[in-house]
Amino acid sequence: MADPWLALEFGVDPAERIAQVGAAHEAFLTAGAAPHRVRDVVRRSWERSARLDPEATPPVDLADDVLAAYRAVHPLARVLPLFRDLLGGIAQDGAHLMAVCDADGRLLWVEGHPGVLRHAERMNFVPGARWDETHAGTNAPGTALAVDHSVQIFATEHFSRPVQRWTCAAAPIHDPATGRLLGAIDITGGDHLANPHSLALVRATARAAEAQLAVGQPVEPGVTTVTALGRDEADLRVDGRRIRLGRRHSELLVLLLHHPEGRTGVQLGLDLYGDDRLHPVTLRAELSRLRRVLGPELLDSRPYRLRGTVRADFTTLAHRLDQGDAAGALDAYPGPLLPGSDAPGVTRLRRLIDGHLRAAVLATADPALLAAWTATPAGADDLVAWQALARALPVGAPRRPLALARIDQLAREYALERATFLQRPRN
């Protein structure tokens, strides 16, 4: 079976493929539907990118001293020498770039031959720019972050037309202790990158980075960690082993973590299926399978509850909010809790977490925190937050025109009259 993350199958003519996908891209922009000949990972990414202007370039979020300070404390700064050691030769050969981004798609470092860097600057492929799918559409680092998997994006598979002369391969990098997504490593160049070697190279580099980050982080025996924010399937770490759970097991684990006192089968059924879809036999089977994954020593029954020390990213975030640490909570928030889940109990908890975090950020009136919140999936369409950001920014601040434009855009989308929403800040 062909690797779905590779752009070209063996023997495919690159020029012919560029033409085919380019025609599909134009058809998608016109009709909103991609033909079947487009890879599934690309088709879904185009659908997520559909609101973007295909001629636009990504915005620059961080620059100068702010960018330097942010990079200095980012966890991936520790492995930058490793990236340069493994990919530096490629980055200086006159045909490629090496790029490192954070979990929000901000490019932290972009390195390579000066001539190639100048070409990349034309599409804002520069340090500080936002290359997540929300701001840049389909591209290797942004899509790798969105699907949490290494991927190649080839030429016309890019959503943005200015990027379609490039091909790239990227792989996500995780915190080895918690499984939290830290960012991605990317190589960008010409059509020749659409081969298995470039994808294998970024995969191996990402794994090497995770291994180096793990040095000095001893495994705590008996401690289980769960990562469920910003991902549809939870990531489980048990005694150094990483286990990626399926959707239903992810939901069950989150619900059990939210109720450390335990839940009966009926309560779990209501949380999982709702009032009119209780399936006791199915639920018992799912719990039995979850027990095999976790081990019998971690899951009790009557009531169902977790045993031992279990740490979860969403409970850590909640603790920081309870301590009044809005900045720390936002830093620990890569995205909504299991965003693809429609289980009633998970949906309620997701809304509770997002609402609590949003309220804490709004209460600070801190422009940096408000900007970070509006950059999240939950905050991107938050009209009140954008208004608060515009009010908090002084006249002349580079970010203020963007906030004002977003306020007007959201007001139009929500069909609000100027008088019906919060007073727009004066220019």
JSON list of N, CA and C in Angstrom, two decimals, residues 34-80:
[
{"chain": "A", "resi": 34, "resn": "ALA", "atom": "N", "xyz": [-13.09, 19.01, -3.91]},
{"chain": "A", "resi": 34, "resn": "ALA", "atom": "CA", "xyz": [-11.87, 18.53, -4.54]},
{"chain": "A", "resi": 34, "resn": "ALA", "atom": "C", "xyz": [-12.10, 17.16, -5.18]},
{"chain": "A", "resi": 35, "resn": "PRO", "atom": "N", "xyz": [-11.62, 16.95, -6.38]},
{"chain": "A", "resi": 35, "resn": "PRO", "atom": "CA", "xyz": [-11.75, 15.63, -7.02]},
{"chain": "A", "resi": 35, "resn": "PRO", "atom": "C", "xyz": [-11.02, 14.55, -6.22]},
{"chain": "A", "resi": 36, "resn": "HIS", "atom": "N", "xyz": [-11.39, 13.30, -6.48]},
{"chain": "A", "resi": 36, "resn": "HIS", "atom": "CA", "xyz": [-10.83, 12.18, -5.72]},
{"chain": "A", "resi": 36, "resn": "HIS", "atom": "C", "xyz": [-9.35, 11.98, -5.99]},
{"chain": "A", "resi": 37, "resn": "ARG", "atom": "N", "xyz": [-8.83, 12.51, -7.09]},
{"chain": "A", "resi": 37, "resn": "ARG", "atom": "CA", "xyz": [-7.42, 12.28, -7.40]},
{"chain": "A", "resi": 37, "resn": "ARG", "atom": "C", "xyz": [-6.47, 13.06, -6.47]},
{"chain": "A", "resi": 38, "resn": "VAL", "atom": "N", "xyz": [-7.01, 13.95, -5.66]},
{"chain": "A", "resi": 38, "resn": "VAL", "atom": "CA", "xyz": [-6.21, 14.67, -4.67]},
{"chain": "A", "resi": 38, "resn": "VAL", "atom": "C", "xyz": [-6.08, 13.80, -3.42]},
{"chain": "A", "resi": 39, "resn": "ARG", "atom": "N", "xyz": [-4.88, 13.74, -2.87]},
{"chain": "A", "resi": 39, "resn": "ARG", "atom": "CA", "xyz": [-4.67, 12.94, -1.65]},
{"chain": "A", "resi": 39, "resn": "ARG", "atom": "C", "xyz": [-5.63, 13.38, -0.55]},
{"chain": "A", "resi": 40, "resn": "ASP", "atom": "N", "xyz": [-6.06, 12.42, 0.26]},
{"chain": "A", "resi": 40, "resn": "ASP", "atom": "CA", "xyz": [-7.04, 12.71, 1.31]},
{"chain": "A", "resi": 40, "resn": "ASP", "atom": "C", "xyz": [-6.51, 13.75, 2.29]},
{"chain": "A", "resi": 41, "resn": "VAL", "atom": "N", "xyz": [-5.23, 13.63, 2.68]},
{"chain": "A", "resi": 41, "resn": "VAL", "atom": "CA", "xyz": [-4.67, 14.59, 3.63]},
{"chain": "A", "resi": 41, "resn": "VAL", "atom": "C", "xyz": [-4.67, 16.00, 3.05]},
{"chain": "A", "resi": 42, "resn": "VAL", "atom": "N", "xyz": [-4.48, 16.11, 1.74]},
{"chain": "A", "resi": 42, "resn": "VAL", "atom": "CA", "xyz": [-4.50, 17.42, 1.08]},
{"chain": "A", "resi": 42, "resn": "VAL", "atom": "C", "xyz": [-5.93, 17.94, 0.94]},
{"chain": "A", "resi": 43, "resn": "ARG", "atom": "N", "xyz": [-6.84, 17.06, 0.52]},
{"chain": "A", "resi": 43, "resn": "ARG", "atom": "CA", "xyz": [-8.24, 17.48, 0.36]},
{"chain": "A", "resi": 43, "resn": "ARG", "atom": "C", "xyz": [-8.79, 18.03, 1.68]},
{"chain": "A", "resi": 44, "resn": "ARG", "atom": "N", "xyz": [-8.53, 17.32, 2.78]},
{"chain": "A", "resi": 44, "resn": "ARG", "atom": "CA", "xyz": [-9.04, 17.78, 4.07]},
{"chain": "A", "resi": 44, "resn": "ARG", "atom": "C", "xyz": [-8.40, 19.10, 4.48]},
{"chain": "A", "resi": 45, "resn": "SER", "atom": "N", "xyz": [-7.12, 19.24, 4.16]},
{"chain": "A", "resi": 45, "resn": "SER", "atom": "CA", "xyz": [-6.44, 20.49, 4.48]},
{"chain": "A", "resi": 45, "resn": "SER", "atom": "C", "xyz": [-7.02, 21.65, 3.67]},
{"chain": "A", "resi": 46, "resn": "TRP", "atom": "N", "xyz": [-7.29, 21.42, 2.39]},
{"chain": "A", "resi": 46, "resn": "TRP", "atom": "CA", "xyz": [-7.93, 22.46, 1.57]},
{"chain": "A", "resi": 46, "resn": "TRP", "atom": "C", "xyz": [-9.26, 22.87, 2.18]},
{"chain": "A", "resi": 47, "resn": "GLU", "atom": "N", "xyz": [-10.01, 21.90, 2.65]},
{"chain": "A", "resi": 47, "resn": "GLU", "atom": "CA", "xyz": [-11.31, 22.21, 3.25]},
{"chain": "A", "resi": 47, "resn": "GLU", "atom": "C", "xyz": [-11.14, 23.07, 4.51]},
{"chain": "A", "resi": 48, "resn": "ARG", "atom": "N", "xyz": [-10.09, 22.77, 5.29]},
{"chain": "A", "resi": 48, "resn": "ARG", "atom": "CA", "xyz": [-9.83, 23.60, 6.48]},
{"chain": "A", "resi": 48, "resn": "ARG", "atom": "C", "xyz": [-9.35, 24.99, 6.10]},
{"chain": "A", "resi": 49, "resn": "SER", "atom": "N", "xyz": [-8.75, 25.11, 4.92]},
{"chain": "A", "resi": 49, "resn": "SER", "atom": "CA", "xyz": [-8.15, 26.38, 4.48]},
{"chain": "A", "resi": 49, "resn": "SER", "atom": "C", "xyz": [-9.09, 27.22, 3.62]},
{"chain": "A", "resi": 50, "resn": "ALA", "atom": "N", "xyz": [-10.30, 26.75, 3.41]},
{"chain": "A", "resi": 50, "resn": "ALA", "atom": "CA", "xyz": [-11.17, 27.34, 2.38]},
{"chain": "A", "resi": 50, "resn": "ALA", "atom": "C", "xyz": [-11.50, 28.81, 2.61]},
{"chain": "A", "resi": 51, "resn": "ARG", "atom": "N", "xyz": [-11.41, 29.29, 3.84]},
{"chain": "A", "resi": 51, "resn": "ARG", "atom": "CA", "xyz": [-11.76, 30.68, 4.13]},
{"chain": "A", "resi": 51, "resn": "ARG", "atom": "C", "xyz": [-10.65, 31.64, 3.74]},
{"chain": "A", "resi": 52, "resn": "LEU", "atom": "N", "xyz": [-9.46, 31.13, 3.45]},
{"chain": "A", "resi": 52, "resn": "LEU", "atom": "CA", "xyz": [-8.31, 31.99, 3.15]},
{"chain": "A", "resi": 52, "resn": "LEU", "atom": "C", "xyz": [-8.35, 32.51, 1.72]},
{"chain": "A", "resi": 53, "resn": "ASP", "atom": "N", "xyz": [-7.72, 33.64, 1.52]},
{"chain": "A", "resi": 53, "resn": "ASP", "atom": "CA", "xyz": [-7.47, 34.17, 0.19]},
{"chain": "A", "resi": 53, "resn": "ASP", "atom": "C", "xyz": [-6.29, 33.39, -0.40]},
{"chain": "A", "resi": 54, "resn": "PRO", "atom": "N", "xyz": [-6.46, 32.67, -1.52]},
{"chain": "A", "resi": 54, "resn": "PRO", "atom": "CA", "xyz": [-5.36, 31.86, -2.05]},
{"chain": "A", "resi": 54, "resn": "PRO", "atom": "C", "xyz": [-4.18, 32.68, -2.56]},
{"chain": "A", "resi": 55, "resn": "GLU", "atom": "N", "xyz": [-4.32, 34.00, -2.63]},
{"chain": "A", "resi": 55, "resn": "GLU", "atom": "CA", "xyz": [-3.21, 34.85, -3.06]},
{"chain": "A", "resi": 55, "resn": "GLU", "atom": "C", "xyz": [-2.49, 35.49, -1.88]},
{"chain": "A", "resi": 56, "resn": "ALA", "atom": "N", "xyz": [-3.02, 35.32, -0.69]},
{"chain": "A", "resi": 56, "resn": "ALA", "atom": "CA", "xyz": [-2.47, 36.01, 0.48]},
{"chain": "A", "resi": 56, "resn": "ALA", "atom": "C", "xyz": [-1.20, 35.34, 0.97]},
{"chain": "A", "resi": 57, "resn": "THR", "atom": "N", "xyz": [-0.41, 36.10, 1.71]},
{"chain": "A", "resi": 57, "resn": "THR", "atom": "CA", "xyz": [0.77, 35.55, 2.37]},
{"chain": "A", "resi": 57, "resn": "THR", "atom": "C", "xyz": [0.55, 35.60, 3.88]},
{"chain": "A", "resi": 58, "resn": "PRO", "atom": "N", "xyz": [1.18, 34.69, 4.63]},
{"chain": "A", "resi": 58, "resn": "PRO", "atom": "CA", "xyz": [0.95, 34.63, 6.08]},
{"chain": "A", "resi": 58, "resn": "PRO", "atom": "C", "xyz": [1.43, 35.90, 6.79]},
{"chain": "A", "resi": 59, "resn": "PRO", "atom": "N", "xyz": [0.78, 36.25, 7.90]},
{"chain": "A", "resi": 59, "resn": "PRO", "atom": "CA", "xyz": [1.20, 37.43, 8.66]},
{"chain": "A", "resi": 59, "resn": "PRO", "atom": "C", "xyz": [2.44, 37.13, 9.49]},
{"chain": "A", "resi": 60, "resn": "VAL", "atom": "N", "xyz": [3.17, 38.17, 9.83]},
{"chain": "A", "resi": 60, "resn": "VAL", "atom": "CA", "xyz": [4.32, 38.05, 10.73]},
{"chain": "A", "resi": 60, "resn": "VAL", "atom": "C", "xyz": [3.85, 38.41, 12.13]},
{"chain": "A", "resi": 61, "resn": "ASP", "atom": "N", "xyz": [3.93, 37.46, 13.05]},
{"chain": "A", "resi": 61, "resn": "ASP", "atom": "CA", "xyz": [3.46, 37.65, 14.43]},
{"chain": "A", "resi": 61, "resn": "ASP", "atom": "C", "xyz": [4.54, 38.25, 15.33]},
{"chain": "A", "resi": 62, "resn": "LEU", "atom": "N", "xyz": [5.77, 37.79, 15.15]},
{"chain": "A", "resi": 62, "resn": "LEU", "atom": "CA", "xyz": [6.85, 38.16, 16.06]},
{"chain": "A", "resi": 62, "resn": "LEU", "atom": "C", "xyz": [8.02, 38.72, 15.25]},
{"chain": "A", "resi": 63, "resn": "ALA", "atom": "N", "xyz": [8.68, 39.72, 15.79]},
{"chain": "A", "resi": 63, "resn": "ALA", "atom": "CA", "xyz": [9.83, 40.30, 15.08]},
{"chain": "A", "resi": 63, "resn": "ALA", "atom": "C", "xyz": [10.81, 40.87, 16.08]},
{"chain": "A", "resi": 64, "resn": "ASP", "atom": "N", "xyz": [12.03, 41.02, 15.63]},
{"chain": "A", "resi": 64, "resn": "ASP", "atom": "CA", "xyz": [13.08, 41.73, 16.37]},
{"chain": "A", "resi": 64, "resn": "ASP", "atom": "C", "xyz": [13.26, 41.18, 17.78]},
{"chain": "A", "resi": 65, "resn": "ASP", "atom": "N", "xyz": [13.25, 42.07, 18.79]},
{"chain": "A", "resi": 65, "resn": "ASP", "atom": "CA", "xyz": [13.56, 41.66, 20.16]},
{"chain": "A", "resi": 65, "resn": "ASP", "atom": "C", "xyz": [12.53, 40.68, 20.71]},
{"chain": "A", "resi": 66, "resn": "VAL", "atom": "N", "xyz": [11.25, 40.87, 20.32]},
{"chain": "A", "resi": 66, "resn": "VAL", "atom": "CA", "xyz": [10.21, 39.96, 20.81]},
{"chain": "A", "resi": 66, "resn": "VAL", "atom": "C", "xyz": [10.46, 38.55, 20.29]},
{"chain": "A", "resi": 67, "resn": "LEU", "atom": "N", "xyz": [10.80, 38.44, 19.02]},
{"chain": "A", "resi": 67, "resn": "LEU", "atom": "CA", "xyz": [11.11, 37.13, 18.44]},
{"chain": "A", "resi": 67, "resn": "LEU", "atom": "C", "xyz": [12.33, 36.52, 19.10]},
{"chain": "A", "resi": 68, "resn": "ALA", "atom": "N", "xyz": [13.38, 37.31, 19.30]},
{"chain": "A", "resi": 68, "resn": "ALA", "atom": "CA", "xyz": [14.61, 36.79, 19.91]},
{"chain": "A", "resi": 68, "resn": "ALA", "atom": "C", "xyz": [14.35, 36.28, 21.32]},
{"chain": "A", "resi": 69, "resn": "ALA", "atom": "N", "xyz": [13.56, 37.02, 22.10]},
{"chain": "A", "resi": 69, "resn": "ALA", "atom": "CA", "xyz": [13.25, 36.60, 23.46]},
{"chain": "A", "resi": 69, "resn": "ALA", "atom": "C", "xyz": [12.42, 35.33, 23.47]},
{"chain": "A", "resi": 70, "resn": "TYR", "atom": "N", "xyz": [11.46, 35.24, 22.54]},
{"chain": "A", "resi": 70, "resn": "TYR", "atom": "CA", "xyz": [10.61, 34.05, 22.47]},
{"chain": "A", "resi": 70, "resn": "TYR", "atom": "C", "xyz": [11.42, 32.81, 22.09]},
{"chain": "A", "resi": 71, "resn": "ARG", "atom": "N", "xyz": [12.30, 32.96, 21.09]},
{"chain": "A", "resi": 71, "resn": "ARG", "atom": "CA", "xyz": [13.12, 31.83, 20.67]},
{"chain": "A", "resi": 71, "resn": "ARG", "atom": "C", "xyz": [14.06, 31.37, 21.78]},
{"chain": "A", "resi": 72, "resn": "ALA", "atom": "N", "xyz": [14.58, 32.31, 22.54]},
{"chain": "A", "resi": 72, "resn": "ALA", "atom": "CA", "xyz": [15.58, 31.97, 23.56]},
{"chain": "A", "resi": 72, "resn": "ALA", "atom": "C", "xyz": [15.03, 31.03, 24.62]},
{"chain": "A", "resi": 73, "resn": "VAL", "atom": "N", "xyz": [13.73, 31.14, 24.92]},
{"chain": "A", "resi": 73, "resn": "VAL", "atom": "CA", "xyz": [13.15, 30.32, 25.98]},
{"chain": "A", "resi": 73, "resn": "VAL", "atom": "C", "xyz": [12.34, 29.14, 25.44]},
{"chain": "A", "resi": 74, "resn": "HIS", "atom": "N", "xyz": [12.24, 29.02, 24.11]},
{"chain": "A", "resi": 74, "resn": "HIS", "atom": "CA", "xyz": [11.44, 27.93, 23.56]},
{"chain": "A", "resi": 74, "resn": "HIS", "atom": "C", "xyz": [12.18, 26.61, 23.73]},
{"chain": "A", "resi": 75, "resn": "PRO", "atom": "N", "xyz": [11.47, 25.53, 24.07]},
{"chain": "A", "resi": 75, "resn": "PRO", "atom": "CA", "xyz": [12.13, 24.23, 24.28]},
{"chain": "A", "resi": 75, "resn": "PRO", "atom": "C", "xyz": [12.95, 23.76, 23.07]},
{"chain": "A", "resi": 76, "resn": "LEU", "atom": "N", "xyz": [12.53, 24.10, 21.86]},
{"chain": "A", "resi": 76, "resn": "LEU", "atom": "CA", "xyz": [13.25, 23.63, 20.67]},
{"chain": "A", "resi": 76, "resn": "LEU", "atom": "C", "xyz": [14.59, 24.33, 20.48]},
{"chain": "A", "resi": 77, "resn": "ALA", "atom": "N", "xyz": [14.84, 25.42, 21.23]},
{"chain": "A", "resi": 77, "resn": "ALA", "atom": "CA", "xyz": [16.15, 26.05, 21.16]},
{"chain": "A", "resi": 77, "resn": "ALA", "atom": "C", "xyz": [17.24, 25.08, 21.62]},
{"chain": "A", "resi": 78, "resn": "ARG", "atom": "N", "xyz": [16.88, 24.18, 22.52]},
{"chain": "A", "resi": 78, "resn": "ARG", "atom": "CA", "xyz": [17.85, 23.20, 23.02]},
{"chain": "A", "resi": 78, "resn": "ARG", "atom": "C", "xyz": [18.35, 22.27, 21.93]},
{"chain": "A", "resi": 79, "resn": "VAL", "atom": "N", "xyz": [17.53, 22.02, 20.93]},
{"chain": "A", "resi": 79, "resn": "VAL", "atom": "CA", "xyz": [17.92, 21.05, 19.90]},
{"chain": "A", "resi": 79, "resn": "VAL", "atom": "C", "xyz": [18.23, 21.71, 18.57]},
{"chain": "A", "resi": 80, "resn": "LEU", "atom": "N", "xyz": [18.32, 23.04, 18.56]},
{"chain": "A", "resi": 80, "resn": "LEU", "atom": "CA", "xyz": [18.70, 23.73, 17.32]},
{"chain": "A", "resi": 80, "resn": "LEU", "atom": "C", "xyz": [20.06, 23.26, 16.80]}
]
